[in-house]
XYZ file of N, CA, C and O in Angstrom:
660
model
N -44.453 -103.027 105.696
C -43.651 -103.817 106.612
C -43.452 -102.992 107.872
O -43.156 -101.813 107.802
N -43.623 -103.603 109.026
C -43.464 -102.873 110.281
C -42.013 -102.435 110.458
O -41.091 -103.054 109.946
N -41.860 -101.349 111.184
C -40.525 -100.805 111.396
C -39.620 -101.820 112.084
O -38.474 -101.989 111.702
N -40.135 -102.510 113.081
C -39.293 -103.470 113.790
C -38.896 -104.638 112.881
O -37.769 -105.106 112.939
N -39.825 -105.084 112.023
C -39.504 -106.166 111.092
C -38.459 -105.678 110.085
O -37.507 -106.389 109.769
N -38.639 -104.469 109.604
C -37.691 -103.875 108.666
C -36.315 -103.723 109.311
O -35.302 -104.045 108.703
N -36.290 -103.240 110.531
C -35.019 -103.076 111.251
C -34.344 -104.425 111.483
O -33.128 -104.549 111.369
N -35.145 -105.438 111.816
C -34.595 -106.777 112.042
C -33.998 -107.339 110.754
O -32.909 -107.902 110.747
N -34.723 -107.174 109.639
C -34.204 -107.636 108.355
C -32.951 -106.859 107.969
O -31.974 -107.442 107.503
N -32.951 -105.552 108.174
C -31.776 -104.732 107.854
C -30.580 -105.202 108.689
O -29.477 -105.348 108.172
N -30.786 -105.452 109.965
C -29.707 -105.930 110.829
C -29.150 -107.272 110.379
O -27.956 -107.528 110.487
N -30.024 -108.116 109.851
C -29.624 -109.438 109.379
C -28.913 -109.365 108.020
O -27.907 -110.040 107.792
N -29.423 -108.514 107.129
C -28.948 -108.506 105.749
C -27.791 -107.545 105.487
O -26.974 -107.794 104.608
N -27.714 -106.455 106.227
C -26.673 -105.459 105.959
C -25.258 -106.038 106.000
O -24.457 -105.751 105.113
N -24.927 -106.872 106.991
C -23.571 -107.451 106.987
C -23.309 -108.341 105.764
O -22.195 -108.358 105.236
N -24.338 -109.038 105.277
C -24.175 -109.889 104.083
C -23.902 -109.031 102.851
O -23.046 -109.356 102.029
N -24.642 -107.934 102.739
C -24.490 -107.027 101.600
C -23.123 -106.338 101.666
O -22.403 -106.266 100.667
N -22.749 -105.855 102.847
C -21.457 -105.178 103.024
C -20.292 -106.108 102.727
O -19.277 -105.676 102.169
N -20.431 -107.384 103.079
C -19.364 -108.360 102.829
C -19.094 -108.528 101.332
O -18.001 -108.915 100.937
N -20.085 -108.206 100.500
C -19.919 -108.286 99.041
C -19.447 -106.954 98.460
O -19.369 -106.791 97.247
N -19.168 -105.967 99.338
C -18.701 -104.668 98.873
C -19.817 -103.785 98.329
O -19.569 -102.894 97.520
N -21.046 -104.036 98.776
C -22.212 -103.299 98.290
C -22.861 -102.511 99.420
O -22.623 -102.778 100.591
N -23.716 -101.562 99.037
C -24.498 -100.795 100.003
C -25.940 -101.274 99.949
O -26.512 -101.430 98.861
N -26.544 -101.486 101.115
C -27.957 -101.850 101.195
C -28.762 -100.563 101.121
O -28.736 -99.751 102.040
N -29.450 -100.348 100.012
C -30.186 -99.107 99.790
C -31.611 -99.175 100.320
O -32.111 -98.216 100.866
N -32.268 -100.315 100.120
C -33.682 -100.380 100.466
C -34.112 -101.821 100.698
O -33.623 -102.742 100.046
N -35.036 -101.988 101.631
C -35.700 -103.273 101.853
C -37.190 -102.986 101.764
O -37.695 -102.111 102.452
N -37.872 -103.737 100.903
C -39.299 -103.507 100.708
C -40.019 -104.846 100.732
O -39.653 -105.766 99.991
N -41.019 -104.962 101.576
C -41.811 -106.186 101.657
C -43.245 -105.831 101.286
O -43.871 -104.992 101.933
N -43.746 -106.452 100.205
C -45.099 -106.161 99.740
C -45.854 -107.461 99.522
O -45.254 -108.540 99.440
N -47.161 -107.344 99.420
C -48.021 -108.491 99.132
C -48.287 -108.548 97.638
O -48.515 -107.526 97.005
N -48.277 -109.750 97.092
C -48.659 -109.992 95.700
C -49.586 -111.205 95.726
O -49.140 -112.342 95.634
N -50.856 -110.939 95.933
C -51.816 -112.033 96.116
C -51.573 -112.686 97.465
O -51.493 -112.012 98.483
N -51.451 -113.998 97.452
C -51.182 -114.712 98.712
C -49.707 -114.706 99.080
O -49.348 -115.040 100.196
N -48.878 -114.372 98.145
C -47.429 -114.358 98.384
C -46.954 -112.986 98.825
O -47.603 -111.981 98.589
N -45.791 -112.996 99.401
C -45.112 -111.750 99.729
C -43.889 -111.635 98.828
O -43.322 -112.638 98.413
N -43.503 -110.399 98.540
C -42.312 -110.142 97.740
C -41.356 -109.334 98.599
O -41.705 -108.255 99.084
N -40.166 -109.876 98.822
C -39.111 -109.184 99.555
C -38.132 -108.662 98.517
O -37.460 -109.440 97.836
N -38.092 -107.345 98.393
C -37.221 -106.707 97.396
C -36.073 -106.026 98.118
O -36.280 -105.172 98.972
N -34.858 -106.429 97.754
C -33.638 -105.882 98.333
C -32.933 -105.083 97.241
O -32.598 -105.636 96.196
N -32.710 -103.787 97.485
C -32.049 -102.930 96.509
C -30.641 -102.639 97.016
O -30.466 -102.171 98.142
N -29.646 -102.943 96.174
C -28.241 -102.746 96.537
C -27.547 -101.918 95.463
O -27.983 -101.877 94.313
N -26.454 -101.276 95.849
C -25.698 -100.459 94.913
C -24.255 -100.394 95.375
O -23.925 -100.838 96.483
N -23.393 -99.841 94.526
C -21.999 -99.591 94.890
C -21.485 -98.443 94.034
O -22.148 -98.024 93.080
N -20.312 -97.966 94.350
C -19.719 -96.873 93.579
C -19.504 -97.265 92.126
O -19.523 -96.422 91.238
N -19.290 -98.558 91.870
C -19.042 -99.046 90.517
C -20.288 -99.641 89.871
O -20.201 -100.257 88.818
N -21.437 -99.500 90.525
C -22.660 -100.118 90.027
C -22.732 -101.574 90.448
O -21.841 -102.090 91.128
N -23.796 -102.243 90.055
C -24.011 -103.639 90.427
C -24.410 -104.401 89.175
O -25.333 -104.006 88.469
N -23.702 -105.491 88.898
C -24.060 -106.278 87.718
C -24.953 -107.453 88.110
O -25.177 -107.737 89.285
N -25.469 -108.118 87.101
C -26.403 -109.224 87.301
C -25.779 -110.364 88.102
O -26.432 -110.960 88.960
N -24.505 -110.663 87.855
C -23.838 -111.745 88.584
C -23.754 -111.440 90.076
O -23.955 -112.327 90.909
N -23.466 -110.186 90.419
C -23.390 -109.797 91.833
C -24.754 -109.922 92.491
O -24.859 -110.388 93.634
N -25.818 -109.530 91.783
C -27.177 -109.663 92.328
C -27.534 -111.134 92.538
O -28.109 -111.499 93.574
N -27.185 -111.982 91.571
C -27.493 -113.410 91.682
C -26.744 -114.050 92.849
O -27.321 -114.827 93.623
N -25.464 -113.726 92.980
C -24.662 -114.277 94.077
C -25.204 -113.824 95.435
O -25.349 -114.633 96.360
N -25.520 -112.550 95.531
C -26.065 -112.023 96.785
C -27.434 -112.629 97.079
O -27.739 -112.944 98.228
N -28.234 -112.842 96.055
C -29.545 -113.453 96.223
C -29.424 -114.847 96.834
O -30.179 -115.205 97.744
N -28.466 -115.628 96.352
C -28.260 -116.973 96.917
C -27.846 -116.893 98.383
O -28.330 -117.652 99.221
N -26.951 -115.952 98.703
C -26.481 -115.791 100.082
C -27.628 -115.377 100.992
O -27.805 -115.936 102.083
N -28.415 -114.399 100.554
C -29.546 -113.921 101.357
C -30.588 -115.019 101.523
O -31.114 -115.227 102.615
N -30.874 -115.743 100.450
C -31.859 -116.820 100.499
C -31.471 -117.881 101.529
O -32.296 -118.318 102.335
N -30.211 -118.270 101.510
C -29.714 -119.264 102.469
C -29.864 -118.746 103.897
O -30.339 -119.465 104.785
N -29.491 -117.496 104.120
C -29.580 -116.906 105.454
C -31.033 -116.825 105.928
O -31.334 -117.146 107.081
N -31.933 -116.393 105.052
C -33.347 -116.297 105.428
C -33.939 -117.675 105.711
O -34.775 -117.818 106.604
N -33.502 -118.687 104.960
C -33.973 -120.055 105.196
C -33.490 -120.588 106.544
O -34.175 -121.392 107.183
N -32.312 -120.150 106.973
C -31.736 -120.626 108.233
C -32.283 -119.884 109.450
O -32.046 -120.306 110.578
N -32.976 -118.793 109.226
C -33.538 -118.006 110.340
C -35.054 -117.971 110.209
O -35.615 -118.444 109.226
N -35.717 -117.398 111.184
C -37.171 -117.242 111.104
C -37.560 -115.807 110.722
O -38.675 -115.372 110.953
N -36.637 -115.092 110.081
C -36.850 -113.673 109.766
C -38.075 -113.443 108.875
O -38.720 -112.409 108.970
N -38.410 -114.404 108.012
C -39.560 -114.244 107.124
C -40.766 -115.054 107.570
O -41.803 -115.034 106.904
N -40.651 -115.749 108.678
C -41.777 -116.543 109.161
C -42.035 -117.744 108.270
O -41.183 -118.159 107.485
N -43.232 -118.301 108.367
C -43.581 -119.518 107.637
C -44.233 -119.245 106.286
O -44.289 -120.127 105.433
N -44.749 -118.041 106.078
C -45.435 -117.732 104.823
C -44.459 -117.722 103.646
O -43.293 -117.382 103.794
N -44.993 -118.074 102.464
C -44.176 -118.065 101.259
C -43.803 -116.627 100.891
O -44.555 -115.698 101.150
N -42.653 -116.486 100.276
C -42.233 -115.176 99.780
C -41.344 -115.369 98.577
O -40.759 -116.425 98.368
N -41.276 -114.337 97.775
C -40.385 -114.312 96.615
C -39.309 -113.279 96.913
O -39.600 -112.164 97.323
N -38.059 -113.656 96.699
C -36.930 -112.769 96.958
C -36.460 -112.147 95.650
O -36.245 -112.849 94.664
N -36.314 -110.823 95.652
C -35.753 -110.094 94.512
C -34.573 -109.281 95.011
O -34.716 -108.496 95.946
N -33.421 -109.454 94.399
C -32.248 -108.636 94.695
C -31.939 -107.866 93.428
O -31.757 -108.462 92.368
N -31.910 -106.545 93.539
C -31.784 -105.707 92.357
C -30.955 -104.464 92.647
O -30.697 -104.146 93.807
N -30.570 -103.794 91.578
C -29.906 -102.500 91.727
C -30.962 -101.421 91.552
O -32.023 -101.675 90.985
N -30.686 -100.213 92.017
C -31.680 -99.154 91.869
C -31.835 -98.776 90.401
O -30.890 -98.881 89.619
N -33.011 -98.347 90.038
C -33.248 -97.918 88.666
C -32.584 -96.583 88.382
O -32.155 -95.872 89.301
N -32.507 -96.252 87.125
C -31.877 -94.999 86.718
C -32.624 -93.788 87.255
O -32.045 -92.726 87.416
N -33.903 -93.948 87.548
C -34.702 -92.812 87.994
C -34.877 -92.741 89.508
O -35.702 -92.000 90.008
N -34.066 -93.477 90.231
C -34.223 -93.479 91.679
C -33.842 -92.112 92.259
O -32.969 -91.422 91.743
N -34.493 -91.722 93.343
C -34.162 -90.430 93.947
C -32.772 -90.433 94.581
O -32.298 -91.463 95.061
N -32.132 -89.280 94.555
C -30.853 -89.098 95.243
C -31.191 -88.636 96.653
O -31.768 -87.561 96.835
N -30.865 -89.443 97.639
C -31.237 -89.108 99.013
C -30.046 -89.098 99.964
O -30.103 -88.446 100.996
N -29.012 -89.817 99.640
C -27.840 -89.918 100.507
C -26.647 -89.235 99.837
O -26.590 -89.134 98.612
N -25.700 -88.819 100.640
C -24.509 -88.180 100.078
C -23.834 -89.093 99.058
O -23.393 -88.637 97.999
N -23.767 -90.392 99.346
C -23.104 -91.311 98.418
C -23.819 -91.356 97.068
O -23.195 -91.566 96.038
N -25.143 -91.127 97.044
C -25.867 -91.090 95.773
C -25.387 -89.910 94.925
O -25.193 -90.043 93.716
N -25.206 -88.772 95.572
C -24.730 -87.576 94.863
C -23.287 -87.785 94.388
O -22.933 -87.374 93.288
N -22.467 -88.424 95.225
C -21.077 -88.671 94.834
C -21.023 -89.559 93.596
O -20.180 -89.366 92.719
N -21.924 -90.524 93.513
C -21.976 -91.409 92.348
C -22.504 -90.680 91.112
O -22.322 -91.156 89.996
N -23.166 -89.555 91.336
C -23.734 -88.784 90.227
C -22.808 -87.684 89.723
O -23.186 -86.930 88.826
N -21.599 -87.580 90.269
C -20.665 -86.549 89.812
C -20.430 -86.730 88.310
O -20.188 -87.838 87.836
N -20.547 -85.626 87.576
C -20.392 -85.658 86.130
C -21.693 -85.848 85.376
O -21.746 -85.718 84.156
N -22.774 -86.145 86.083
C -24.071 -86.397 85.450
C -25.014 -85.229 85.681
O -24.846 -84.452 86.616
N -26.042 -85.153 84.851
C -27.089 -84.153 85.041
C -28.065 -84.647 86.096
O -28.376 -85.838 86.157
N -28.548 -83.727 86.921
C -29.540 -84.060 87.932
C -30.635 -83.004 87.921
O -30.361 -81.818 87.720
N -31.863 -83.446 88.112
C -32.992 -82.528 88.264
C -33.160 -82.315 89.757
O -33.344 -83.277 90.512
N -33.077 -81.062 90.168
C -33.076 -80.737 91.594
C -34.237 -79.803 91.897
O -34.437 -78.805 91.206
N -34.996 -80.166 92.914
C -36.084 -79.305 93.394
C -35.735 -78.867 94.804
O -35.437 -79.703 95.669
N -35.764 -77.564 95.030
C -35.444 -77.018 96.339
C -36.712 -76.866 97.173
O -37.817 -76.776 96.630
N -36.553 -76.821 98.500
C -37.693 -76.661 99.398
C -38.476 -75.393 99.082
O -39.687 -75.361 99.230
N -37.782 -74.345 98.644
C -38.452 -73.085 98.339
C -39.227 -73.131 97.021
O -39.857 -72.169 96.634
N -39.147 -74.263 96.295
C -39.935 -74.439 95.086
C -39.155 -74.312 93.796
O -39.641 -74.712 92.738
N -37.965 -73.739 93.817
C -37.132 -73.606 92.620
C -36.766 -75.002 92.109
O -36.440 -75.891 92.889
N -36.853 -75.206 90.789
C -36.504 -76.495 90.196
C -35.638 -76.234 88.964
O -35.940 -75.347 88.168
N -34.561 -77.011 88.806
C -33.642 -76.814 87.694
C -32.871 -78.097 87.426
O -32.860 -79.015 88.244
N -32.231 -78.134 86.263
C -31.374 -79.250 85.884
C -29.948 -78.721 85.831
O -29.702 -77.648 85.276
N -29.018 -79.467 86.442
C -27.624 -79.033 86.474
C -26.705 -80.249 86.515
O -27.122 -81.336 86.923
N -25.477 -80.060 86.096
C -24.478 -81.120 86.158
C -23.806 -81.078 87.527
O -23.395 -80.014 87.986
N -23.697 -82.221 88.174
C -23.042 -82.315 89.481
C -21.534 -82.320 89.245
O -21.006 -83.216 88.584
N -20.857 -81.318 89.779
C -19.407 -81.203 89.604
C -18.636 -81.761 90.786
O -17.596 -82.390 90.617
N -19.123 -81.480 91.992
C -18.421 -81.920 93.203
C -19.414 -82.029 94.349
O -20.459 -81.376 94.353
N -19.051 -82.872 95.317
C -19.882 -83.100 96.493
C -18.986 -83.023 97.713
O -17.881 -83.568 97.714
N -19.455 -82.343 98.764
C -18.731 -82.324 100.030
C -19.725 -82.564 101.162
O -20.880 -82.909 100.911
N -19.291 -82.371 102.394
C -20.142 -82.668 103.549
C -21.424 -81.836 103.569
O -22.457 -82.281 104.052
N -21.371 -80.611 103.065
C -22.496 -79.691 103.183
C -23.404 -79.646 101.962
O -24.585 -79.309 102.086
N -22.873 -79.960 100.771
C -23.724 -79.834 99.596
C -23.023 -80.115 98.288
O -22.036 -80.854 98.238
N -23.544 -79.461 97.223
C -23.126 -79.748 95.864
C -22.613 -78.502 95.156
O -23.158 -77.409 95.343
N -21.615 -78.694 94.323
C -21.204 -77.677 93.367
C -21.758 -78.131 92.031
O -21.514 -79.269 91.595
N -22.510 -77.238 91.386
C -23.226 -77.581 90.170
C -22.851 -76.659 89.022
O -22.387 -75.542 89.244
N -23.112 -77.129 87.820
C -22.993 -76.303 86.630
C -24.348 -76.338 85.936
O -24.792 -77.382 85.460
N -25.010 -75.172 85.895
C -26.308 -75.058 85.247
C -26.054 -74.741 83.774
O -25.407 -73.737 83.475
N -26.522 -75.613 82.860
C -26.274 -75.377 81.439
C -26.845 -74.035 80.989
O -27.895 -73.606 81.463
N -26.138 -73.400 80.075
C -26.625 -72.154 79.503
C -27.770 -72.417 78.544
O -27.867 -73.476 77.942
N -28.658 -71.447 78.401
C -29.804 -71.577 77.513
C -29.592 -70.658 76.315
O -29.138 -69.524 76.468
N -29.918 -71.151 75.131
C -29.842 -70.367 73.890
C -28.470 -69.729 73.686
O -28.342 -68.522 73.528
N -27.424 -70.550 73.756
C -26.084 -70.066 73.470
C -25.363 -69.393 74.627
O -24.213 -69.009 74.497
N -26.017 -69.236 75.747
C -25.351 -68.627 76.909
C -24.425 -69.639 77.567
O -24.618 -70.840 77.492
N -23.423 -69.094 78.265
C -22.467 -69.949 78.963
C -23.110 -70.575 80.207
O -23.975 -69.973 80.830
N -22.646 -71.778 80.576
C -23.132 -72.391 81.820
C -22.741 -71.521 83.021
O -21.753 -70.791 82.973
N -23.518 -71.653 84.108
C -23.217 -70.896 85.325
C -22.996 -71.847 86.489
O -23.600 -72.921 86.547
N -22.129 -71.441 87.389
C -21.856 -72.242 88.585
C -22.925 -71.947 89.631
O -23.436 -70.830 89.730
N -23.262 -72.980 90.403
C -24.245 -72.811 91.475
C -23.886 -73.747 92.618
O -23.508 -74.888 92.395
N -24.030 -73.258 93.814
C -23.800 -74.047 95.030
C -25.149 -74.304 95.675
O -25.957 -73.384 95.833
N -25.407 -75.566 96.053
C -26.651 -75.925 96.724
C -26.315 -76.756 97.956
O -25.574 -77.743 97.861
N -26.852 -76.356 99.090
C -26.653 -77.101 100.337
C -27.650 -78.272 100.382
O -28.784 -78.139 99.922
N -27.234 -79.390 100.965
C -28.125 -80.555 101.082
C -29.426 -80.184 101.790
O -30.499 -80.647 101.410
N -29.354 -79.357 102.814
C -30.530 -78.995 103.604
C -31.587 -78.279 102.774
O -32.773 -78.296 103.133
N -31.206 -77.673 101.660
C -32.175 -76.942 100.850
C -32.805 -77.804 99.747
O -33.720 -77.364 99.058
N -32.345 -79.048 99.588
C -32.856 -79.924 98.528
C -34.079 -80.694 99.018
O -34.017 -81.430 99.998
N -35.188 -80.520 98.293
C -36.409 -81.271 98.599
C -36.397 -82.616 97.881
O -36.722 -83.650 98.469
N -36.032 -82.590 96.581
C -35.985 -83.806 95.771
C -34.880 -83.663 94.738
O -34.620 -82.559 94.254
N -34.282 -84.789 94.385
C -33.286 -84.790 93.314
C -33.231 -86.182 92.701
O -33.421 -87.183 93.396
N -32.975 -86.201 91.403
C -32.774 -87.472 90.705
C -31.927 -87.235 89.468
O -31.924 -86.137 88.921
N -31.218 -88.267 89.045
C -30.364 -88.173 87.862
C -31.252 -88.088 86.630
O -32.267 -88.773 86.535
N -30.867 -87.234 85.706
C -31.535 -87.113 84.410
C -30.790 -88.002 83.415
O -29.560 -87.941 83.329
N -31.513 -88.802 82.688
C -30.882 -89.664 81.690
C -30.415 -88.826 80.514
O -31.124 -87.944 80.050
N -29.205 -89.109 80.047
C -28.631 -88.422 78.896
C -28.318 -89.470 77.838
O -27.428 -90.283 78.021
N -29.033 -89.429 76.751
C -28.832 -90.432 75.712
C -27.660 -90.101 74.807
O -27.098 -90.977 74.174
N -27.246 -88.838 74.742
C -26.136 -88.467 73.877
C -24.866 -88.172 74.656
O -23.917 -87.653 74.120
N -24.839 -88.518 75.925
C -23.680 -88.251 76.781
C -22.575 -89.252 76.478
O -22.824 -90.450 76.355
N -21.346 -88.770 76.401
C -20.209 -89.663 76.190
C -19.922 -90.429 77.472
O -20.008 -89.888 78.565
N -19.577 -91.676 77.309
C -19.192 -92.523 78.428
C -17.821 -92.053 78.932
O -16.996 -91.575 78.169
N -17.567 -92.190 80.222
C -16.270 -91.791 80.808
C -15.115 -92.474 80.072
O -14.080 -91.889 79.853
N -15.283 -93.742 79.698
C -14.212 -94.478 79.016
C -13.954 -93.869 77.642
O -12.812 -93.795 77.208
N -15.010 -93.403 76.962
C -14.828 -92.755 75.663
C -14.071 -91.439 75.825
O -13.230 -91.103 75.006
N -14.399 -90.691 76.895
C -13.749 -89.402 77.127
C -12.267 -89.562 77.432
O -11.451 -88.727 77.081
N -11.915 -90.661 78.129
C -10.520 -90.900 78.507
C -9.682 -91.364 77.322
O -8.479 -91.220 77.300
N -10.315 -91.964 76.295
C -9.592 -92.505 75.128
C -9.065 -91.413 74.214
O -9.405 -90.301 74.235
């Protein structure tokens, strides 16, 4: 999708997404045979449920039908939340990952898994799990030094609600 088309769609859709209390994470327009697929990825601090995606999809569909933003060609609209393996790229992504394990790769090549403890304007406070009975260690990482990061799925992790009970 051209940058100007993407910017135009973002300008049109961002206020609709924000009005629902969500963040517009990504807009992706791809070809699937003769059709196009417009994929809108949204998120929030509390996550996004299926009902919120469906409601937003109806709102976006109506708006796109009322404008010429998609032109005359057919398209399929998908409104979804980001997958569990999506990259952490914005500060808000890291804030949502507080308490979770993240795999972090630094520009210098170092790669490790650590629990995100806190996030501020400059970076992350992490806890690197101990290996073979050793105690965890604290580590500070600045955003500028992170090349890639993503949440690691934990199948045996207690839910926050379980921990509070």
